CSV table of C-alpha atoms and ligand atoms in Angstrom, one decimal:
chain,number,residue,atom,x,y,z
A,11,MET,CA,106.2,33.6,-26.9
A,12,SER,CA,107.5,32.2,-30.2
A,13,TYR,CA,105.9,29.4,-32.6
A,14,VAL,CA,109.8,27.5,-31.8
A,15,ASP,CA,109.9,28.5,-28.3
A,16,GLU,CA,106.2,27.3,-28.3
A,17,ILE,CA,106.7,23.7,-30.2
A,18,TYR,CA,110.3,23.4,-27.7
A,19,GLU,CA,107.9,23.4,-24.7
A,20,ARG,CA,105.0,21.4,-26.4
A,21,VAL,CA,107.8,17.8,-27.0
A,22,VAL,CA,109.7,19.0,-24.0
A,23,LYS,CA,106.3,18.2,-22.0
A,24,GLN,CA,104.8,15.7,-24.3
A,25,ASN,CA,108.1,13.3,-24.9
A,26,PRO,CA,108.7,13.2,-20.5
A,27,ALA,CA,112.1,11.8,-19.9
A,28,GLN,CA,113.5,11.7,-23.2
A,29,PRO,CA,116.7,13.7,-23.2
A,30,GLU,CA,118.0,13.0,-26.4
A,31,PHE,CA,114.8,13.8,-28.4
A,32,HIS,CA,114.5,17.2,-26.7
A,33,GLN,CA,118.1,17.8,-27.3
A,34,ALA,CA,117.9,16.9,-31.3
A,35,VAL,CA,114.0,18.7,-31.5
A,36,LYS,CA,116.1,21.8,-30.3
A,37,GLU,CA,119.1,22.3,-32.2
A,38,VAL,CA,117.1,22.2,-35.2
A,39,LEU,CA,114.4,24.3,-34.0
A,40,ASP,CA,116.6,26.9,-32.9
A,41,SER,CA,118.3,27.1,-36.3
A,42,LEU,CA,115.2,27.1,-38.3
A,43,ARG,CA,114.0,30.0,-36.5
A,44,VAL,CA,115.3,32.7,-38.8
A,45,VAL,CA,113.1,30.7,-41.7
A,46,ILE,CA,110.0,29.5,-39.6
A,47,GLU,CA,110.1,33.6,-38.1
A,48,ALA,CA,109.4,34.2,-42.1
A,49,ASN,CA,106.7,32.1,-42.8
A,50,GLU,CA,105.0,31.9,-38.9
A,51,ASP,CA,102.0,32.5,-40.1
A,52,VAL,CA,101.4,30.1,-42.5
A,53,TYR,CA,103.5,27.7,-40.4
A,54,ARG,CA,101.4,27.7,-37.6
A,55,ARG,CA,98.0,27.7,-38.8
A,56,GLU,CA,99.4,24.6,-41.1
A,57,ALA,CA,100.3,23.3,-37.7
A,58,LEU,CA,103.3,22.4,-39.3
A,59,LEU,CA,105.6,22.6,-36.4
A,60,GLU,CA,103.1,19.9,-34.3
A,61,ARG,CA,102.7,18.1,-36.7
A,62,LEU,CA,107.0,17.1,-37.6
A,63,THR,CA,107.9,16.8,-34.1
A,64,THR,CA,105.0,14.0,-33.7
A,65,PRO,CA,105.5,10.7,-34.9
A,66,GLU,CA,102.7,9.9,-38.1
A,67,ARG,CA,103.1,6.3,-36.2
A,68,GLN,CA,104.9,4.7,-33.4
A,69,VAL,CA,104.6,0.8,-32.7
A,70,LEU,CA,106.2,-0.2,-29.8
A,71,PHE,CA,106.2,-4.6,-29.5
A,72,ARG,CA,107.9,-7.5,-27.1
A,73,VAL,CA,110.5,-10.1,-28.8
A,74,PRO,CA,110.6,-12.9,-26.9
A,75,TRP,CA,112.8,-15.9,-27.9
A,76,VAL,CA,114.6,-18.2,-26.5
A,77,ASP,CA,118.0,-18.6,-24.9
A,78,ASP,CA,121.0,-21.7,-25.8
A,79,LYS,CA,120.0,-22.4,-22.4
A,80,GLY,CA,115.9,-23.3,-23.1
A,81,GLN,CA,115.3,-19.9,-21.1
A,82,VAL,CA,112.8,-17.9,-22.7
A,83,GLN,CA,114.0,-14.5,-22.4
A,84,VAL,CA,111.8,-10.7,-23.8
A,85,ASN,CA,112.8,-7.6,-24.8
A,86,ASN,CA,111.2,-4.2,-25.9
A,87,ALA,CA,111.7,-3.1,-29.2
A,88,MET,CA,109.9,-0.7,-31.3
A,89,ARG,CA,109.8,1.4,-35.4
A,90,ILE,CA,109.0,4.5,-35.7
A,91,GLN,CA,108.0,6.0,-38.5
A,92,PHE,CA,107.9,9.9,-38.6
A,93,ASN,CA,107.1,11.5,-41.3
A,94,SER,CA,107.0,10.3,-44.7
A,95,ALA,CA,106.5,13.1,-46.6
A,96,ILE,CA,108.9,12.3,-49.1
A,97,GLY,CA,109.1,9.2,-49.2
A,98,PRO,CA,109.3,5.6,-47.5
A,99,TYR,CA,110.1,5.8,-44.4
A,100,LYS,CA,113.8,4.9,-44.2
A,101,GLY,CA,116.3,4.6,-41.2
A,102,GLY,CA,117.6,2.0,-39.1
A,103,LEU,CA,117.9,-0.7,-36.9
A,104,ARG,CA,119.4,0.0,-33.4
A,105,LEU,CA,120.0,-3.1,-31.1
A,106,HIS,CA,122.1,-2.1,-27.7
A,107,PRO,CA,121.1,-2.3,-24.2
A,108,SER,CA,121.1,1.6,-24.2
A,109,VAL,CA,117.9,1.8,-26.6
A,110,ASN,CA,115.0,2.9,-25.7
A,111,LEU,CA,111.9,5.4,-26.9
A,112,GLY,CA,113.9,8.5,-26.6
A,113,ILE,CA,117.0,7.4,-28.2
A,114,ILE,CA,115.2,5.6,-31.3
A,115,LYS,CA,112.6,9.2,-31.6
A,116,PHE,CA,115.8,11.5,-31.8
A,117,LEU,CA,117.1,9.2,-34.5
A,118,GLY,CA,114.0,9.1,-35.8
A,119,PHE,CA,113.7,12.9,-35.9
A,120,GLU,CA,116.7,13.4,-37.5
A,121,GLN,CA,116.6,10.7,-39.9
A,122,ILE,CA,114.4,13.1,-41.8
A,123,PHE,CA,116.3,15.8,-42.6
A,124,LYS,CA,119.3,13.7,-43.5
A,125,ASN,CA,117.1,11.8,-46.0
A,126,SER,CA,116.2,14.9,-47.7
A,127,LEU,CA,119.8,16.4,-47.9
A,128,THR,CA,120.6,13.3,-49.8
A,129,GLY,CA,118.6,14.7,-52.7
A,130,LEU,CA,116.8,11.3,-53.1
A,131,PRO,CA,113.1,10.3,-51.8
A,132,ILE,CA,113.6,8.6,-48.7
A,133,GLY,CA,111.2,9.6,-45.7
A,134,GLY,CA,112.2,9.4,-41.7
A,135,GLY,CA,112.4,6.2,-39.5
A,136,LYS,CA,114.5,4.4,-37.0
A,137,GLY,CA,113.7,1.1,-34.8
A,138,GLY,CA,115.6,-0.7,-32.6
A,139,SER,CA,115.5,-3.1,-29.4
A,140,ASP,CA,117.9,-3.4,-26.0
A,141,PHE,CA,118.7,-6.8,-27.4
A,142,ASP,CA,122.2,-7.4,-27.0
A,143,PRO,CA,124.1,-9.5,-29.7
A,144,LYS,CA,127.3,-9.2,-28.1
A,145,GLY,CA,128.0,-12.5,-26.1
A,146,LYS,CA,125.4,-14.2,-27.6
A,147,SER,CA,125.6,-17.3,-30.2
A,148,ASP,CA,124.6,-17.0,-33.8
A,149,ARG,CA,122.3,-19.1,-33.1
A,150,GLU,CA,120.4,-17.4,-30.1
A,151,VAL,CA,120.5,-14.0,-32.2
A,152,MET,CA,119.0,-15.2,-35.2
A,153,ALA,CA,115.7,-17.0,-32.9
A,154,PHE,CA,115.9,-12.8,-31.1
A,155,CYS,CA,116.4,-12.0,-35.1
A,156,GLN,CA,113.5,-13.7,-36.5
A,157,SER,CA,111.0,-13.4,-33.5
A,158,PHE,CA,111.5,-9.8,-33.9
A,159,MET,CA,110.5,-9.6,-38.1
A,160,THR,CA,107.8,-11.6,-37.2
A,161,GLU,CA,106.0,-8.6,-35.3
A,162,LEU,CA,108.0,-6.0,-37.5
A,163,SER,CA,107.0,-7.4,-41.2
A,164,LYS,CA,103.5,-6.2,-40.1
A,165,TYR,CA,104.5,-2.7,-40.3
A,166,VAL,CA,106.9,-2.8,-43.2
A,167,SER,CA,107.1,-3.1,-47.4
A,168,THR,CA,109.5,-1.6,-49.9
A,169,ASP,CA,107.1,0.6,-50.2
A,170,THR,CA,106.0,2.2,-47.0
A,171,ASP,CA,108.9,1.5,-44.7
A,172,VAL,CA,112.4,0.1,-45.5
A,173,PRO,CA,114.7,-0.3,-42.7
A,174,ALA,CA,118.1,-1.0,-42.9
A,175,GLY,CA,122.0,-1.7,-40.4
A,176,ASP,CA,123.0,0.3,-37.1
A,177,ILE,CA,124.6,0.2,-34.0
A,178,GLY,CA,124.3,-3.6,-33.7
A,179,THR,CA,123.2,-4.7,-36.8
A,180,GLY,CA,125.3,-5.9,-39.1
A,181,ALA,CA,125.4,-8.2,-42.4
A,182,ARG,CA,124.4,-11.0,-39.8
A,183,GLU,CA,121.5,-9.9,-38.4
A,184,ILE,CA,120.3,-8.7,-41.4
A,185,GLY,CA,120.8,-11.3,-42.9
A,186,TYR,CA,118.0,-13.4,-40.6
A,187,MET,CA,116.0,-10.5,-40.6
A,188,TYR,CA,115.8,-10.9,-44.4
A,189,GLY,CA,114.8,-14.7,-44.5
A,190,GLN,CA,112.5,-14.6,-42.0
A,191,TYR,CA,110.2,-11.8,-44.4
A,192,LYS,CA,110.5,-14.0,-46.9
A,193,ARG,CA,108.8,-16.4,-44.9
A,194,LEU,CA,106.8,-15.0,-43.5
A,195,THR,CA,105.5,-13.3,-46.5
A,196,THR,CA,106.5,-15.1,-49.3
A,197,LYS,CA,107.8,-12.2,-51.4
A,198,TYR,CA,112.0,-11.9,-52.5
A,199,GLU,CA,111.3,-7.9,-52.0
A,200,GLY,CA,114.1,-5.0,-51.2
A,201,VAL,CA,112.7,-4.6,-47.5
A,202,LEU,CA,115.5,-4.4,-45.7
A,203,THR,CA,118.9,-2.9,-46.9
A,204,GLY,CA,122.5,-3.7,-45.7
A,205,LYS,CA,121.6,-7.4,-47.5
A,206,GLY,CA,124.7,-9.5,-48.4
A,207,LEU,CA,126.0,-9.3,-51.9
A,208,SER,CA,124.6,-12.9,-52.5
A,209,TYR,CA,120.9,-11.9,-52.6
A,210,GLY,CA,120.7,-8.0,-52.8
A,211,GLY,CA,123.0,-6.4,-51.6
A,212,SER,CA,124.3,-2.7,-53.3
A,213,LEU,CA,128.2,-2.9,-53.4
A,214,ALA,CA,129.9,-0.4,-51.7
A,215,ARG,CA,126.8,0.2,-48.8
A,216,THR,CA,129.3,-1.8,-46.4
A,217,GLU,CA,132.0,1.3,-47.0
A,218,ALA,CA,129.0,4.3,-47.5
A,219,THR,CA,128.6,5.6,-44.2
A,220,GLY,CA,133.1,5.7,-43.8
A,221,TYR,CA,133.6,7.1,-47.5
A,222,GLY,CA,130.6,9.4,-47.8
A,223,LEU,CA,131.8,11.2,-44.6
A,224,LEU,CA,135.4,11.4,-45.8
A,225,TYR,CA,134.8,12.4,-49.6
A,226,LEU,CA,131.6,15.5,-47.3
A,227,THR,CA,135.0,16.3,-45.0
A,228,ASP,CA,137.8,17.0,-48.3
A,229,GLU,CA,135.2,19.0,-50.2
A,230,MET,CA,134.1,21.0,-47.2
A,231,LEU,CA,138.4,21.7,-46.9
A,232,LYS,CA,139.1,22.6,-50.7
A,233,CYS,CA,136.4,25.0,-50.2
A,234,ASN,CA,138.0,26.6,-47.5
A,235,GLY,CA,140.9,26.6,-48.7
A,236,VAL,CA,143.4,23.1,-47.0
A,237,ASP,CA,144.8,20.0,-48.7
A,238,ILE,CA,143.5,17.0,-46.6
A,239,LYS,CA,146.8,15.5,-47.9
A,240,GLY,CA,149.3,14.7,-44.3
A,241,LYS,CA,146.1,16.4,-42.2
A,242,THR,CA,146.4,13.9,-38.2
A,243,VAL,CA,143.0,12.5,-38.3
A,244,ALA,CA,141.7,11.0,-34.7
A,245,VAL,CA,138.8,8.6,-35.5
A,246,SER,CA,136.2,7.3,-32.2
A,247,GLY,CA,134.4,4.1,-32.6
A,248,SER,CA,135.6,1.0,-34.5
A,249,GLY,CA,132.2,-0.2,-35.8
A,250,ASN,CA,131.3,0.1,-39.7
A,251,VAL,CA,131.6,3.8,-39.7
A,252,ALA,CA,135.0,3.7,-37.9
A,253,ILE,CA,136.9,1.3,-39.9
A,254,TYR,CA,135.6,2.9,-43.5
A,255,ALA,CA,136.4,6.1,-43.0
A,256,ILE,CA,139.9,5.2,-41.9
A,257,GLU,CA,140.6,3.6,-44.9
A,258,LYS,CA,139.2,6.2,-46.8
A,259,ALA,CA,141.1,8.9,-44.7
A,260,GLN,CA,144.5,6.7,-45.5
A,261,GLN,CA,143.5,7.3,-50.0
A,262,LEU,CA,142.9,10.4,-49.4
A,263,GLY,CA,147.1,10.8,-47.9
A,264,ALA,CA,145.8,11.6,-44.4
A,265,ASN,CA,147.3,10.1,-41.1
A,266,PRO,CA,144.1,8.8,-39.0
A,267,VAL,CA,145.4,7.8,-35.6
A,268,THR,CA,142.8,6.8,-33.0
A,269,CYS,CA,140.2,4.0,-32.8
A,270,SER,CA,138.4,2.4,-29.5
A,271,ASP,CA,135.2,0.2,-28.2
A,272,SER,CA,133.5,1.2,-25.4
A,273,THR,CA,135.7,-0.1,-23.2
A,274,GLY,CA,138.8,1.6,-24.4
A,275,TRP,CA,141.0,3.2,-26.8
A,276,VAL,CA,143.9,3.0,-29.3
A,277,TYR,CA,146.8,5.6,-30.2
A,278,ASP,CA,149.0,4.2,-33.2
A,279,PRO,CA,151.2,7.7,-34.3
A,280,GLU,CA,152.6,5.5,-37.6
A,281,GLY,CA,148.1,5.5,-38.3
A,282,ILE,CA,145.7,2.5,-38.0
A,283,ASP,CA,146.7,-0.9,-39.4
A,284,VAL,CA,142.9,-1.4,-41.5
A,285,ALA,CA,143.1,-4.8,-41.9
A,286,LEU,CA,143.9,-6.1,-39.0
A,287,LEU,CA,141.0,-3.6,-37.7
A,288,LYS,CA,139.2,-5.4,-40.0
A,289,GLU,CA,140.2,-8.9,-38.6
A,290,VAL,CA,139.7,-7.5,-35.1
A,291,LYS,CA,136.3,-6.3,-35.6
A,292,GLU,CA,134.7,-7.6,-38.0
A,293,VAL,CA,136.2,-11.6,-38.0
A,294,LYS,CA,137.2,-11.9,-34.5
A,295,ARG,CA,134.3,-9.9,-33.7
A,296,ALA,CA,136.9,-9.3,-30.5
A,297,ARG,CA,138.6,-6.0,-28.1
A,298,LEU,CA,140.5,-3.5,-28.9
A,299,THR,CA,143.5,-4.9,-27.4
A,300,GLU,CA,143.6,-7.4,-28.8
A,301,TYR,CA,144.8,-5.4,-31.7
A,302,ALA,CA,147.4,-3.1,-29.1
A,303,ALA,CA,148.6,-6.7,-28.6
A,304,GLN,CA,149.4,-7.5,-32.5
A,305,ARG,CA,150.6,-3.6,-33.4
A,306,PRO,CA,153.6,-3.3,-31.6
A,307,SER,CA,153.5,0.6,-32.4
A,308,ALA,CA,150.1,1.0,-31.1
A,309,GLN,CA,149.2,1.9,-27.5
A,310,TYR,CA,145.7,1.2,-26.1
A,311,HIS,CA,144.3,2.8,-23.1
A,312,ASP,CA,142.1,1.5,-20.7
A,313,LYS,CA,138.6,3.9,-20.6
A,314,ALA,CA,137.7,3.1,-17.3
A,315,SER,CA,140.6,2.8,-15.2
A,316,GLU,CA,142.2,6.2,-16.9
A,317,GLY,CA,139.7,8.2,-18.0
A,318,THR,CA,140.7,9.4,-21.0
A,319,ASN,CA,139.9,9.5,-25.1
A,320,GLN,CA,141.5,9.9,-28.1
A,321,TRP,CA,140.2,13.1,-27.8
A,322,GLU,CA,143.1,14.7,-26.3
A,323,ILE,CA,145.6,13.6,-28.8
A,324,LYS,CA,147.0,16.2,-31.4
A,325,VAL,CA,144.9,16.1,-34.3
A,326,ASP,CA,144.1,17.9,-37.1
A,327,ILE,CA,140.4,16.8,-37.6
A,328,ALA,CA,138.2,14.8,-35.2
A,329,LEU,CA,136.0,12.2,-36.5
A,330,PRO,CA,133.6,11.0,-33.9
A,331,CYS,CA,132.5,7.3,-35.8
A,332,ALA,CA,130.4,5.5,-32.4
A,333,THR,CA,127.4,6.8,-30.3
A,334,GLN,CA,125.7,9.9,-29.6
A,335,ASN,CA,127.0,12.6,-26.9
A,336,GLU,CA,130.6,11.1,-26.8
A,337,LEU,CA,132.2,14.2,-27.5
A,338,ASN,CA,131.0,16.9,-24.7
A,339,ILE,CA,132.6,20.3,-23.9
A,340,ASP,CA,135.6,19.5,-22.1
A,341,ASP,CA,137.7,16.8,-25.1
A,342,ALA,CA,136.4,20.5,-27.6
A,343,LYS,CA,137.9,22.4,-25.7
A,344,LYS,CA,141.3,19.4,-25.5
A,345,LEU,CA,140.6,19.6,-29.9
A,346,VAL,CA,140.5,23.5,-30.2
A,347,ALA,CA,143.8,24.1,-27.6
A,348,ASN,CA,145.9,21.2,-30.1
A,349,GLY,CA,144.2,23.3,-33.1
A,350,VAL,CA,142.3,20.6,-34.6
A,351,ILE,CA,140.7,22.5,-37.8
A,352,ALA,CA,137.7,20.2,-38.3
A,353,VAL,CA,135.0,18.2,-36.8
A,354,CYS,CA,132.9,16.1,-39.2
A,355,GLU,CA,130.2,13.5,-37.2
A,356,GLY,CA,130.5,9.9,-38.2
A,357,ALA,CA,127.8,9.2,-35.5
A,358,ASN,CA,124.7,10.4,-35.3
A,359,MET,CA,125.0,13.5,-32.8
A,360,PRO,CA,128.2,12.3,-30.9
A,361,THR,CA,128.9,16.1,-30.0
A,362,THR,CA,127.6,17.6,-26.9
A,363,ALA,CA,125.3,20.9,-28.0
A,364,ASP,CA,127.8,22.8,-25.9
A,365,ALA,CA,130.5,21.1,-27.3
A,366,THR,CA,129.4,21.8,-30.4
A,367,GLU,CA,129.0,25.8,-29.8
A,368,PHE,CA,131.9,25.9,-28.6
A,369,PHE,CA,133.8,24.5,-31.6
A,370,GLN,CA,131.7,27.2,-33.9
A,371,ALA,CA,132.3,29.9,-31.8
A,372,SER,CA,136.7,29.2,-32.2
A,373,LYS,CA,135.7,28.5,-35.5
A,374,VAL,CA,136.7,25.3,-36.5
A,375,LEU,CA,134.4,23.5,-39.7
A,376,PHE,CA,131.9,21.0,-38.3
A,377,VAL,CA,129.5,19.3,-39.9
A,378,PRO,CA,126.5,17.7,-38.2
A,379,GLY,CA,126.1,13.9,-38.4
A,380,LYS,CA,123.1,14.7,-40.5
A,381,ALA,CA,124.4,15.7,-43.2
A,382,ALA,CA,128.4,14.2,-43.1
A,383,ASN,CA,127.3,10.8,-42.0
A,384,ALA,CA,124.3,10.6,-45.1
A,385,GLY,CA,126.4,8.6,-47.3
A,386,GLY,CA,124.9,5.3,-45.5
A,387,VAL,CA,121.6,6.1,-46.1
A,388,ALA,CA,121.8,7.2,-49.5
A,389,THR,CA,124.0,4.2,-50.7
A,390,SER,CA,121.1,2.1,-49.2
A,391,ALA,CA,118.3,4.1,-51.8
A,392,LEU,CA,120.5,3.7,-54.0
A,393,GLU,CA,120.5,-0.5,-53.2
A,394,MET,CA,116.6,-0.3,-52.6
A,395,SER,CA,116.5,1.3,-56.8
A,396,GLN,CA,118.8,-1.2,-57.7
A,397,ASN,CA,116.6,-3.7,-55.8
A,398,SER,CA,113.1,-2.4,-57.9
A,399,GLU,CA,115.6,-2.2,-61.4
A,400,ARG,CA,116.4,-6.0,-60.3
A,401,LEU,CA,120.2,-5.0,-61.5
A,402,SER,CA,123.9,-5.0,-60.0
A,403,TRP,CA,125.8,-1.9,-60.5
A,404,THR,CA,129.6,-2.1,-60.6
A,405,PHE,CA,130.9,-0.9,-57.0
A,406,GLU,CA,132.8,2.2,-58.9
A,407,GLU,CA,129.3,3.4,-60.2
A,408,VAL,CA,127.8,3.2,-57.2
A,409,ASP,CA,130.6,4.8,-55.4
A,410,ALA,CA,130.7,7.6,-58.2
A,411,LYS,CA,127.4,8.1,-57.4
A,412,LEU,CA,127.8,7.9,-53.6
A,413,LYS,CA,130.6,10.5,-54.0
A,414,ASP,CA,128.8,13.0,-56.1
A,415,ILE,CA,126.0,13.2,-53.4
A,416,MET,CA,128.2,13.5,-50.4
A,417,VAL,CA,129.5,17.0,-52.3
A,418,ASN,CA,126.5,18.2,-53.2
A,419,ILE,CA,125.5,17.6,-49.8
A,420,TYR,CA,128.2,19.4,-48.8
A,421,HIS,CA,127.2,22.2,-51.6
A,422,ASN,CA,123.3,22.3,-50.5
A,423,ILE,CA,124.2,22.8,-46.8
A,424,ASP,CA,127.4,25.7,-47.2
A,425,ASP,CA,124.6,27.4,-49.8
A,426,ALA,CA,121.6,27.4,-47.6
A,427,SER,CA,124.2,28.4,-44.6
A,428,LYS,CA,125.1,31.9,-46.9
A,429,LYS,CA,121.5,32.6,-48.5
A,430,TYR,CA,120.7,32.8,-44.4
A,431,GLY,CA,123.4,34.9,-43.3
A,432,MET,CA,124.5,32.2,-41.6
A,433,GLU,CA,127.5,31.7,-43.9
A,434,GLY,CA,130.0,28.5,-42.2
A,435,ASN,CA,127.3,27.3,-39.9
A,436,TYR,CA,127.1,23.9,-41.6
A,437,VAL,CA,125.0,23.2,-38.8
A,438,ALA,CA,122.2,25.4,-39.6
A,439,GLY,CA,122.5,25.3,-43.4
A,440,ALA,CA,121.7,21.2,-43.0
A,441,ASN,CA,118.3,21.5,-41.2
A,442,ILE,CA,117.1,24.5,-43.3
A,443,ALA,CA,118.3,22.3,-46.6
A,444,GLY,CA,116.6,19.5,-45.0
A,445,PHE,CA,113.7,21.1,-43.4
A,446,LEU,CA,113.0,23.3,-47.1
A,447,LYS,CA,112.3,20.3,-49.2
A,448,VAL,CA,109.6,18.1,-46.4
A,449,ALA,CA,108.1,21.4,-45.3
A,450,ASP,CA,107.3,22.4,-49.3
A,451,ALA,CA,106.3,18.5,-49.2
A,452,MET,CA,103.7,18.7,-45.9
A,453,MET,CA,102.2,22.1,-47.6
A,454,ALA,CA,101.9,20.3,-50.3
A,455,GLN,CA,99.4,17.1,-49.2
A,456,GLY,CA,97.9,19.4,-47.3
A,457,ILE,CA,96.9,17.9,-43.4
A,458,VAL,CA,97.7,14.5,-42.9
B,12,LIG,P1,128.6,-0.6,-34.9
B,12,LIG,O1,127.9,-1.2,-34.4
B,12,LIG,O2,129.6,-1.1,-36.6
B,12,LIG,O3,130.1,0.5,-33.8
B,12,LIG,C1,129.6,1.1,-33.0
B,12,LIG,C2,131.3,1.4,-32.7
B,12,LIG,O4,131.1,2.5,-31.1
B,12,LIG,C3,131.3,0.1,-32.0
B,12,LIG,O5,132.9,0.5,-31.9
B,12,LIG,C4,131.4,0.2,-30.2
B,12,LIG,O6,132.3,-0.2,-29.5
B,12,LIG,C5,131.4,1.9,-30.7
B,12,LIG,N1,129.9,2.4,-29.3
B,12,LIG,C6,128.8,1.8,-29.4
B,12,LIG,N2,128.0,2.2,-28.2
B,12,LIG,C7,128.7,2.7,-27.7
B,12,LIG,C8,129.2,3.5,-26.7
B,12,LIG,N3,127.5,3.6,-25.4
B,12,LIG,N4,130.4,3.7,-26.2
B,12,LIG,C9,131.7,3.9,-26.6
B,12,LIG,N5,131.6,3.5,-27.5
B,12,LIG,C10,130.6,3.1,-28.0
B,12,LIG,O7,127.7,0.6,-35.8
B,12,LIG,P2,127.8,1.5,-37.1
B,12,LIG,O8,129.1,1.9,-37.1
B,12,LIG,O9,127.1,1.6,-38.0
B,12,LIG,O10,127.5,3.1,-36.0
B,12,LIG,C11,128.4,4.4,-35.0
B,12,LIG,C12,127.3,5.2,-35.0
B,12,LIG,O11,127.4,6.5,-36.5
B,12,LIG,C13,125.8,5.5,-35.0
B,12,LIG,O12,126.1,6.5,-34.2
B,12,LIG,C14,124.8,5.4,-36.0
B,12,LIG,O13,123.6,5.5,-35.4
B,12,LIG,C15,126.3,5.8,-36.5
B,12,LIG,N6,125.1,6.3,-38.1
B,12,LIG,C16,125.4,4.4,-38.4
B,12,LIG,C17,125.7,4.4,-39.9
B,12,LIG,C18,125.5,3.4,-41.0
B,12,LIG,O14,125.5,2.7,-42.3
B,12,LIG,N7,126.3,2.1,-40.1
B,12,LIG,C19,124.9,5.3,-40.6
B,12,LIG,C20,124.7,6.9,-40.6
B,12,LIG,C21,125.3,6.9,-39.2
B,12,LIG,P3,131.9,-1.8,-28.8
B,12,LIG,O15,131.4,-2.8,-30.0
B,12,LIG,O16,132.6,-2.0,-27.4
B,12,LIG,O17,130.0,-1.7,-28.4
C-alpha cells in the first residue's frame, strides 16, 4: 500500500467519527501523492505524514458560565495546536452549536497549508466551542467569553498561539476575551487578532477575507483571459466573509445577486444593497427576511419550506462564503448547467469532494478556501506585526499588502500546478505549495 493510503487509513482508524477531518486529510493527501511518491523513502523514515496529520497538542476543556436567570451553563471547548513548524499557531475560534473535535481538527489541519501559502511566519491551529452566541444577551456572551479565556489563557501568548475570530466570534467576542486575558496576565499584548481599532486592531482586518477572496478571483480570471466586470455572482452567507466579498465584487464592477443565512436566501437581481445588508446583519443582528422586507427588488426564499438555495440562480461566478459542505454535487450540476465560469471558496471547505471533482472535470476554474480565503489570516499576521512594532498602518497600506499577498498566492498555486503537471488544478497547486514549505521546516527541525 502506498504511504499516502496507509496514512489516510491510519487517520480514519485513530480519529473515529470525525468525517470532516477525514475529508480534509484525504483531499490534501490525494493531491500531494506526486510529491510524496517522489520522496517516499525519506518521508516514511521521518514519519513526516504521521506527524503532519497528528496535532502537536490538543487542549479540551469545559466552560462553565452563569446565564441571566442565574442558571449555570456548561459548554465544551477546545484549542487544537496543530503545527508550529513555520511559526506560532494561528487560526480562529469558532462559536457554533455544531462545533466538535472533528470539525476543529479539519479546520486546524487546513490552516497549516493556508498559513504557509500566505508566505508569512504562522503555524496552524484552530479552536472553538459549542456555545451559540445567537439569542444570548451581551452579558451572557461576556460571561461565556471570560470563562473561556480563563482556561485558554494558559495555552496562548504572542509567541506561542495567537487565535482570531471565526463563525460566531466577531468583534464583540474578541473584545471580551481580550479584556479577560489582559486582566489575568496583566499583559497588553497582541495575543488575539481581529481586535477593535481602539485597542490594537488592524485597519482592513474586517474586510480582509472577503476583499482578499475577490483580489485572488480577479487575478485568476485575468490570467485566464476573463474580465470580472459585468459578471453575475452568487454569494452564500451574510456574515463577515460574505458581506465584504459582495462589497469588493461591486467595487470591481461585478454584480453579486444573492446572499443567505442559515434559514433562507435572497435573490436580488438589481444587486445586493451592501449598506442595507450591513445594517441588518452587523447592526441589528437580524434575519435576511428583514433585508427582503426593506428592499423591493429582493425575493426571499425560505430554505426549509422550499428546499432551495442560491446555487440555482444563473451566474458566472459562485462564491460560497457560509460554512463547510454547503455546496454539494446537485448544486454543482446546476451551476455548471447554467454556465458558471469560476468557483472560489470564501468559507472553509464549503464544496463537497464530489462537487469539487465535478467542477474540475467540467473545466470550471476552482480555487479552494485554503488559498482563496487566506486574506483573513494574512491580515491577522499583519495585525501581529503592527502590535509588535506598536504602530498602526493606514487602511491603504494594509489593503495594498493584502492585495499583493493574494496575487502572490494565486501565482504560487498556479506555478505549483504547472510544475507538477496538473495545470489549472488549483486544489493540487494549493496543497503542494503549502505543504513544501512546512515539510522543509519540519525536516530541518528534526524529530519533534
Ligand atoms: P459569520 O459568523 O460572520 O457568518 C457565517 C454566515 O454563514 C452567516 O450568514 C451564517 O448564517 C451562515 N452559516 C453559518 N453556519 C451555517 C450553517 N450550518 N448552515 C447555513 N448557513 C450557515 O462567519 P464568517 O463570515 O467569519 O465565516 C464564514 C466562513 O468563512 C467559515 O467557513 C469560516 O471558517 C471561513 N473563514 C472566515 C474567515 C474570517 O476572517 N472571518 C477567514 C477564513 C475563513 P446565520 O447567521 O443564520 O448563522
